[in-house]
Amino acid sequence: MAQPMEVDPAPTPSATETESPGYIVPWVEHYRPTKLSEIVGNEDTIQRLQTIARDGNMPNIILAGLPGIGKTTSVLCLASEMLGSSMKEAVLELNASDDRGIDVVRNRIKAFATKKVTLPPGRHKIIILDEADSMTGGAQQALRRTMEIYSNTTRFVLACNQSNKIIEPIQSRCAILRYSALSSDQILKRLDEICAKEGVRYDDKGLEAIIFTADGDMRQAINNLQSTYYGFKFVSDVNVYKVCDQPHPKLIQDILQKCAEANIVEADKGICQLYEMGYASLDIITTLFRVIKLYNALDEGLRLDFIKEIGFTHMRILEGHQSLLQLSGLIARLCRVAKNFRR
């Protein structure tokens, strides 16, 4: 784990502060990779994209994976390495903020596919559809034929969170590349680099808290780091949980320990205290789930039973039952599970 860093009382302005007077560039954009070799994690997938960029034989591609792990960045780096200076004219990017209906396919996509652009030999125009799993069924049906008609000049890259929401005819026309969540060590290494460049003061627990709240999402981790630094000028675990508005895992661990001891009175008092502090039921149950997965102080069999009960309660809260009664009911069930487990 990296050691705490100290900086001068009046540090030299960072790169993100000096690019434009009065404007601070978001770190997630300032430190966005521009080459495939700079992307963190998913080495096998990135290696395949590097091969495509080198050889130029690009198929239609579906990039599937959780948010914030580099899907859109990967395809932009791929387009930059393949097309070079022609990228601005030869790439059309549509994201979730655009209308995703059938008219977009019939008008904007077809108009771009028919446009003449000067490209390097053996290269194609690229259409990037971000959050493609949110496209309507009609738009996807129209897209399947468009992909075939303009296959000589245009390639499609569809980035999505769940590939099963893309219709089968489109899946069969694409190479599917899957991205997995980033590991804690991969996120930590990137955070250390940013802290060194920006002169951020932090301690080990602060970075651990950022990794915990990010849950494998690099974009979330960098945003939380910047928000905490500009809010408190020091990245500690307490400051991180204040910025992210999540219950401190230590409080959650205490509640779980009381449940493991079948001490329902103290455990319920702890959950009521969190609720009265203003944390939403969804935030509490989500943190409970993350903590129980990492809480090795409990027997593995008991942890599995706890996860089962927490999962059922999580489902009810997502359905709209977000009262304190649901959380108190969970505490009662956890205490009963722990009592039966010891018999």
CSV table of C-alpha atoms in Angstrom, one decimal:
chain,number,residue,atom,x,y,z
A,1,MET,CA,0.0,0.0,0.0
A,2,ALA,CA,1.3,3.5,-0.9
A,3,GLN,CA,2.6,5.7,1.9
A,4,PRO,CA,1.0,9.0,2.9
A,5,MET,CA,2.2,12.0,0.8
A,6,GLU,CA,2.9,15.5,2.1
A,7,VAL,CA,3.0,18.6,-0.2
A,8,ASP,CA,4.0,22.2,0.4
A,9,PRO,CA,1.4,24.5,1.9
A,10,ALA,CA,1.3,26.4,-1.4
A,11,PRO,CA,1.8,23.7,-4.1
A,12,THR,CA,2.3,24.5,-7.8
A,13,PRO,CA,-1.0,24.5,-9.6
A,14,SER,CA,-1.7,21.1,-11.2
A,15,ALA,CA,-2.1,20.5,-14.9
A,16,THR,CA,-5.9,20.4,-14.6
A,17,GLU,CA,-5.9,23.8,-13.0
A,18,THR,CA,-3.6,25.6,-15.5
A,19,GLU,CA,-5.1,24.5,-18.8
A,20,SER,CA,-7.7,27.2,-18.7
A,21,PRO,CA,-7.9,30.0,-16.1
A,22,GLY,CA,-10.9,29.7,-13.8
A,23,TYR,CA,-11.8,26.3,-15.1
A,24,ILE,CA,-10.8,22.9,-13.5
A,25,VAL,CA,-10.8,20.0,-15.9
A,26,PRO,CA,-12.4,16.9,-14.4
A,27,TRP,CA,-9.7,14.4,-13.7
A,28,VAL,CA,-11.6,11.6,-15.3
A,29,GLU,CA,-11.3,13.5,-18.6
A,30,HIS,CA,-7.8,14.9,-18.1
A,31,TYR,CA,-6.4,11.4,-17.3
A,32,ARG,CA,-8.5,9.5,-19.9
A,33,PRO,CA,-6.2,7.2,-21.8
A,34,THR,CA,-5.4,8.2,-25.4
A,35,LYS,CA,-3.7,4.9,-26.4
A,36,LEU,CA,-4.8,1.3,-25.9
A,37,SER,CA,-1.6,0.5,-24.1
A,38,GLU,CA,-2.5,3.1,-21.4
A,39,ILE,CA,-5.8,1.4,-20.5
A,40,VAL,CA,-5.9,-0.3,-17.1
A,41,GLY,CA,-7.1,-3.9,-16.7
A,42,ASN,CA,-8.8,-6.4,-19.1
A,43,GLU,CA,-5.4,-7.2,-20.7
A,44,ASP,CA,-6.6,-10.0,-22.9
A,45,THR,CA,-9.4,-7.9,-24.4
A,46,ILE,CA,-7.1,-4.9,-24.9
A,47,GLN,CA,-4.6,-7.1,-26.6
A,48,ARG,CA,-7.2,-8.2,-29.2
A,49,LEU,CA,-8.1,-4.6,-29.9
A,50,GLN,CA,-4.3,-3.8,-30.3
A,51,THR,CA,-4.1,-6.6,-32.9
A,52,ILE,CA,-7.1,-5.1,-34.7
A,53,ALA,CA,-5.6,-1.6,-34.7
A,54,ARG,CA,-2.3,-3.0,-36.1
A,55,ASP,CA,-3.8,-5.2,-38.8
A,56,GLY,CA,-6.8,-3.0,-39.7
A,57,ASN,CA,-9.1,-6.0,-40.2
A,58,MET,CA,-11.8,-4.7,-38.0
A,59,PRO,CA,-15.1,-6.6,-37.6
A,60,ASN,CA,-18.3,-5.2,-36.1
A,61,ILE,CA,-17.8,-5.4,-32.3
A,62,ILE,CA,-20.0,-5.6,-29.2
A,63,LEU,CA,-18.2,-4.4,-26.0
A,64,ALA,CA,-20.1,-5.7,-22.9
A,65,GLY,CA,-19.3,-5.0,-19.3
A,66,LEU,CA,-20.1,-2.9,-16.2
A,67,PRO,CA,-20.0,0.9,-16.3
A,68,GLY,CA,-16.7,2.8,-15.8
A,69,ILE,CA,-14.3,0.0,-16.8
A,70,GLY,CA,-13.1,1.4,-20.1
A,71,LYS,CA,-15.4,0.3,-22.9
A,72,THR,CA,-16.0,3.7,-24.5
A,73,THR,CA,-12.4,4.7,-23.9
A,74,SER,CA,-11.1,1.5,-25.6
A,75,VAL,CA,-13.1,2.1,-28.7
A,76,LEU,CA,-12.0,5.8,-28.9
A,77,CYS,CA,-8.4,4.7,-28.6
A,78,LEU,CA,-8.9,2.0,-31.2
A,79,ALA,CA,-10.4,4.6,-33.6
A,80,SER,CA,-7.6,7.0,-32.9
A,81,GLU,CA,-4.9,4.4,-33.6
A,82,MET,CA,-6.6,3.1,-36.7
A,83,LEU,CA,-7.7,6.3,-38.4
A,84,GLY,CA,-5.2,8.9,-37.1
A,85,SER,CA,-5.9,12.4,-38.3
A,86,SER,CA,-9.0,11.2,-40.2
A,87,MET,CA,-10.8,10.3,-36.9
A,88,LYS,CA,-12.9,13.4,-36.6
A,89,GLU,CA,-14.5,12.9,-40.0
A,90,ALA,CA,-14.6,9.1,-40.0
A,91,VAL,CA,-16.2,8.5,-36.5
A,92,LEU,CA,-19.8,9.0,-35.5
A,93,GLU,CA,-20.5,8.6,-31.8
A,94,LEU,CA,-24.1,8.3,-30.5
A,95,ASN,CA,-24.7,7.9,-26.8
A,96,ALA,CA,-27.6,7.5,-24.4
A,97,SER,CA,-28.4,11.2,-24.5
A,98,ASP,CA,-29.4,11.0,-28.1
A,99,ASP,CA,-32.7,9.8,-29.4
A,100,ARG,CA,-32.4,6.0,-29.8
A,101,GLY,CA,-35.4,5.3,-31.9
A,102,ILE,CA,-35.7,4.0,-35.5
A,103,ASP,CA,-35.4,7.5,-37.0
A,104,VAL,CA,-31.8,7.8,-35.8
A,105,VAL,CA,-30.9,4.6,-37.7
A,106,ARG,CA,-32.8,5.6,-40.8
A,107,ASN,CA,-31.4,9.2,-40.9
A,108,ARG,CA,-28.2,9.9,-39.0
A,109,ILE,CA,-26.6,6.5,-39.3
A,110,LYS,CA,-27.4,5.9,-42.9
A,111,ALA,CA,-26.4,9.5,-43.8
A,112,PHE,CA,-23.0,9.0,-42.2
A,113,ALA,CA,-22.5,5.5,-43.7
A,114,THR,CA,-23.0,6.9,-47.2
A,115,LYS,CA,-20.7,9.9,-46.6
A,116,LYS,CA,-17.4,9.9,-48.5
A,117,VAL,CA,-14.3,10.2,-46.4
A,118,THR,CA,-10.6,9.9,-47.3
A,119,LEU,CA,-9.2,7.1,-45.1
A,120,PRO,CA,-5.9,5.2,-44.8
A,121,PRO,CA,-5.8,2.1,-47.0
A,122,GLY,CA,-7.7,-0.9,-45.6
A,123,ARG,CA,-9.5,1.3,-43.0
A,124,HIS,CA,-13.3,1.9,-42.5
A,125,LYS,CA,-15.5,4.5,-41.0
A,126,ILE,CA,-16.6,3.7,-37.5
A,127,ILE,CA,-20.0,4.2,-35.9
A,128,ILE,CA,-19.9,4.0,-32.1
A,129,LEU,CA,-23.3,3.3,-30.3
A,130,ASP,CA,-22.8,3.8,-26.6
A,131,GLU,CA,-25.3,2.2,-24.2
A,132,ALA,CA,-26.6,0.2,-27.2
A,133,ASP,CA,-28.7,-2.0,-24.9
A,134,SER,CA,-31.1,1.0,-24.4
A,135,MET,CA,-32.0,1.1,-28.1
A,136,THR,CA,-35.6,0.3,-28.9
A,137,GLY,CA,-36.4,-3.1,-30.5
A,138,GLY,CA,-37.4,-1.3,-33.8
A,139,ALA,CA,-34.1,0.5,-34.0
A,140,GLN,CA,-32.1,-2.6,-33.5
A,141,GLN,CA,-34.1,-4.4,-36.2
A,142,ALA,CA,-33.4,-1.5,-38.6
A,143,LEU,CA,-29.7,-1.6,-37.6
A,144,ARG,CA,-29.2,-5.3,-38.5
A,145,ARG,CA,-29.9,-4.6,-42.2
A,146,THR,CA,-27.9,-1.4,-42.2
A,147,MET,CA,-24.8,-3.2,-40.9
A,148,GLU,CA,-24.9,-5.5,-43.9
A,149,ILE,CA,-25.7,-2.9,-46.6
A,150,TYR,CA,-22.7,-0.6,-45.7
A,151,SER,CA,-20.3,-3.3,-44.6
A,152,ASN,CA,-17.8,-2.3,-47.3
A,153,THR,CA,-17.3,1.2,-45.9
A,154,THR,CA,-18.5,1.2,-42.3
A,155,ARG,CA,-17.9,-0.8,-39.1
A,156,PHE,CA,-20.1,-0.7,-36.0
A,157,VAL,CA,-19.0,-0.8,-32.3
A,158,LEU,CA,-21.8,-1.3,-29.8
A,159,ALA,CA,-21.0,-0.6,-26.1
A,160,CYS,CA,-23.5,-2.0,-23.6
A,161,ASN,CA,-23.8,-3.1,-20.0
A,162,GLN,CA,-25.7,-6.3,-20.8
A,163,SER,CA,-25.1,-8.0,-24.2
A,164,ASN,CA,-28.3,-10.2,-23.8
A,165,LYS,CA,-30.4,-7.0,-24.4
A,166,ILE,CA,-28.9,-6.8,-28.0
A,167,ILE,CA,-31.1,-8.9,-30.4
A,168,GLU,CA,-29.6,-12.2,-31.6
A,169,PRO,CA,-29.3,-11.1,-35.3
A,170,ILE,CA,-27.0,-8.2,-34.3
A,171,GLN,CA,-25.0,-10.4,-31.9
A,172,SER,CA,-24.4,-12.9,-34.7
A,173,ARG,CA,-22.9,-10.2,-36.9
A,174,CYS,CA,-20.5,-9.0,-34.2
A,175,ALA,CA,-17.4,-10.1,-32.3
A,176,ILE,CA,-18.3,-9.9,-28.6
A,177,LEU,CA,-15.6,-8.7,-26.2
A,178,ARG,CA,-16.4,-8.8,-22.5
A,179,TYR,CA,-14.9,-6.6,-19.9
A,180,SER,CA,-14.7,-7.5,-16.2
A,181,ALA,CA,-14.6,-5.3,-13.2
A,182,LEU,CA,-11.2,-3.8,-12.3
A,183,SER,CA,-9.3,-5.2,-9.3
A,184,SER,CA,-8.5,-3.2,-6.2
A,185,ASP,CA,-4.8,-3.2,-7.1
A,186,GLN,CA,-5.4,-1.9,-10.6
A,187,ILE,CA,-7.5,1.0,-9.3
A,188,LEU,CA,-5.0,1.7,-6.5
A,189,LYS,CA,-2.1,2.0,-9.0
A,190,ARG,CA,-4.0,4.5,-11.1
A,191,LEU,CA,-5.1,6.5,-8.1
A,192,ASP,CA,-1.5,6.7,-6.9
A,193,GLU,CA,-0.4,8.1,-10.2
A,194,ILE,CA,-3.0,10.8,-10.2
A,195,CYS,CA,-2.3,11.7,-6.5
A,196,ALA,CA,1.4,12.1,-7.4
A,197,LYS,CA,0.7,14.3,-10.4
A,198,GLU,CA,-1.9,16.5,-8.6
A,199,GLY,CA,-0.1,16.7,-5.3
A,200,VAL,CA,-3.0,15.1,-3.4
A,201,ARG,CA,-2.5,14.6,0.4
A,202,TYR,CA,-4.0,11.3,1.5
A,203,ASP,CA,-3.6,8.3,3.8
A,204,ASP,CA,-3.9,4.6,3.1
A,205,LYS,CA,-7.4,4.3,4.6
A,206,GLY,CA,-8.6,7.1,2.4
A,207,LEU,CA,-7.6,5.3,-0.8
A,208,GLU,CA,-9.0,2.0,0.5
A,209,ALA,CA,-12.3,3.9,1.1
A,210,ILE,CA,-12.3,5.2,-2.5
A,211,ILE,CA,-11.7,1.7,-3.8
A,212,PHE,CA,-14.5,0.3,-1.6
A,213,THR,CA,-17.1,2.9,-2.8
A,214,ALA,CA,-16.1,2.5,-6.4
A,215,ASP,CA,-16.7,-1.2,-6.5
A,216,GLY,CA,-14.6,-1.9,-9.5
A,217,ASP,CA,-15.6,1.3,-11.4
A,218,MET,CA,-12.5,3.4,-12.3
A,219,ARG,CA,-14.5,6.4,-13.4
A,220,GLN,CA,-16.3,6.5,-10.0
A,221,ALA,CA,-13.0,6.1,-8.2
A,222,ILE,CA,-11.4,9.1,-9.9
A,223,ASN,CA,-14.5,11.2,-9.5
A,224,ASN,CA,-14.6,10.4,-5.8
A,225,LEU,CA,-10.9,11.2,-5.4
A,226,GLN,CA,-11.3,14.6,-7.0
A,227,SER,CA,-14.5,15.4,-5.1
A,228,THR,CA,-12.9,14.5,-1.7
A,229,TYR,CA,-9.7,16.4,-2.4
A,230,TYR,CA,-11.5,19.6,-3.5
A,231,GLY,CA,-14.0,19.3,-0.6
A,232,PHE,CA,-11.5,18.6,2.3
A,233,LYS,CA,-8.0,19.0,0.8
A,234,PHE,CA,-7.1,15.7,2.4
A,235,VAL,CA,-8.3,12.2,1.4
A,236,SER,CA,-9.2,10.2,4.5
A,237,ASP,CA,-11.8,7.4,4.9
A,238,VAL,CA,-14.1,9.7,6.9
A,239,ASN,CA,-13.9,12.4,4.3
A,240,VAL,CA,-14.5,9.9,1.5
A,241,TYR,CA,-17.7,8.5,3.1
A,242,LYS,CA,-18.9,12.1,3.7
A,243,VAL,CA,-18.5,13.0,0.0
A,244,CYS,CA,-20.0,9.7,-1.2
A,245,ASP,CA,-22.8,9.8,1.4
A,246,GLN,CA,-22.4,6.2,2.3
A,247,PRO,CA,-22.5,4.6,5.8
A,248,HIS,CA,-19.0,3.9,7.2
A,249,PRO,CA,-18.2,0.2,6.8
A,250,LYS,CA,-17.1,0.1,10.5
A,251,LEU,CA,-20.6,0.9,11.6
A,252,ILE,CA,-22.0,-1.8,9.3
A,253,GLN,CA,-19.4,-4.3,10.7
A,254,ASP,CA,-20.5,-3.6,14.2
A,255,ILE,CA,-24.2,-4.2,13.3
A,256,LEU,CA,-23.3,-7.5,11.6
A,257,GLN,CA,-21.2,-8.6,14.6
A,258,LYS,CA,-24.2,-7.9,16.9
A,259,CYS,CA,-26.4,-10.0,14.5
A,260,ALA,CA,-23.9,-12.8,14.6
A,261,GLU,CA,-24.2,-12.7,18.4
A,262,ALA,CA,-28.0,-12.7,18.1
A,263,ASN,CA,-28.1,-9.4,20.0
A,264,ILE,CA,-31.2,-8.1,18.3
A,265,VAL,CA,-31.6,-5.0,20.6
A,266,GLU,CA,-28.1,-3.6,19.9
A,267,ALA,CA,-28.2,-4.5,16.2
A,268,ASP,CA,-31.6,-2.9,15.6
A,269,LYS,CA,-30.4,0.2,17.6
A,270,GLY,CA,-27.4,0.5,15.2
A,271,ILE,CA,-29.6,0.2,12.0
A,272,CYS,CA,-32.1,2.8,13.4
A,273,GLN,CA,-29.2,5.1,14.1
A,274,LEU,CA,-28.0,4.9,10.5
A,275,TYR,CA,-31.5,5.5,9.2
A,276,GLU,CA,-31.9,8.5,11.4
A,277,MET,CA,-28.6,9.9,10.1
A,278,GLY,CA,-30.3,10.3,6.8
A,279,TYR,CA,-28.9,7.4,4.8
A,280,ALA,CA,-31.4,5.9,2.3
A,281,SER,CA,-32.4,2.3,2.7
A,282,LEU,CA,-30.8,1.4,-0.6
A,283,ASP,CA,-27.5,2.9,0.5
A,284,ILE,CA,-27.6,1.0,3.8
A,285,ILE,CA,-28.5,-2.4,2.2
A,286,THR,CA,-25.9,-1.9,-0.6
A,287,THR,CA,-23.2,-1.2,1.9
A,288,LEU,CA,-24.3,-4.2,4.0
A,289,PHE,CA,-23.9,-6.5,1.0
A,290,ARG,CA,-20.4,-5.1,0.2
A,291,VAL,CA,-19.2,-5.4,3.8
A,292,ILE,CA,-20.5,-9.0,4.4
A,293,LYS,CA,-18.6,-10.2,1.3
A,294,LEU,CA,-15.3,-9.0,2.8
A,295,TYR,CA,-16.0,-9.6,6.5
A,296,ASN,CA,-13.9,-12.6,7.2
A,297,ALA,CA,-14.5,-12.5,11.0
A,298,LEU,CA,-17.7,-14.5,10.5
A,299,ASP,CA,-17.9,-18.2,9.7
A,300,GLU,CA,-18.3,-18.7,5.9
A,301,GLY,CA,-21.5,-20.7,6.3
A,302,LEU,CA,-23.1,-17.9,8.4
A,303,ARG,CA,-21.9,-15.3,5.9
A,304,LEU,CA,-23.6,-17.2,3.1
A,305,ASP,CA,-26.9,-17.3,5.1
A,306,PHE,CA,-26.6,-13.6,5.8
A,307,ILE,CA,-26.0,-12.8,2.1
A,308,LYS,CA,-29.2,-14.7,1.3
A,309,GLU,CA,-31.3,-12.7,3.7
A,310,ILE,CA,-29.7,-9.4,2.6
A,311,GLY,CA,-30.4,-10.3,-1.0
A,312,PHE,CA,-34.1,-10.8,-0.4
A,313,THR,CA,-34.4,-7.5,1.5
A,314,HIS,CA,-32.4,-5.7,-1.3
A,315,MET,CA,-34.9,-7.0,-3.8
A,316,ARG,CA,-37.9,-5.7,-1.7
A,317,ILE,CA,-36.2,-2.3,-1.3
A,318,LEU,CA,-35.7,-2.1,-5.1
A,319,GLU,CA,-39.4,-2.8,-5.5
A,320,GLY,CA,-40.2,0.3,-3.5
A,321,HIS,CA,-40.5,-0.9,0.1
A,322,GLN,CA,-37.9,1.5,1.6
A,323,SER,CA,-39.2,2.0,5.1
A,324,LEU,CA,-37.2,1.4,8.3
A,325,LEU,CA,-39.5,-1.6,9.0
A,326,GLN,CA,-37.8,-3.5,6.1
A,327,LEU,CA,-34.3,-2.9,7.7
A,328,SER,CA,-35.5,-3.9,11.2
A,329,GLY,CA,-37.1,-7.0,9.7
A,330,LEU,CA,-33.8,-7.9,8.1
A,331,ILE,CA,-32.0,-7.5,11.5
A,332,ALA,CA,-34.5,-9.8,13.1
A,333,ARG,CA,-34.0,-12.5,10.4
A,334,LEU,CA,-30.2,-12.2,10.6
A,335,CYS,CA,-30.3,-12.7,14.4
A,336,ARG,CA,-32.6,-15.7,14.0
A,337,VAL,CA,-30.2,-17.2,11.3
A,338,ALA,CA,-27.3,-16.7,13.7
A,339,LYS,CA,-29.1,-18.3,16.6
A,340,ASN,CA,-30.1,-21.3,14.5
A,341,PHE,CA,-26.6,-21.6,13.1
A,342,ARG,CA,-25.0,-22.0,16.6
A,343,ARG,CA,-27.3,-24.9,17.5
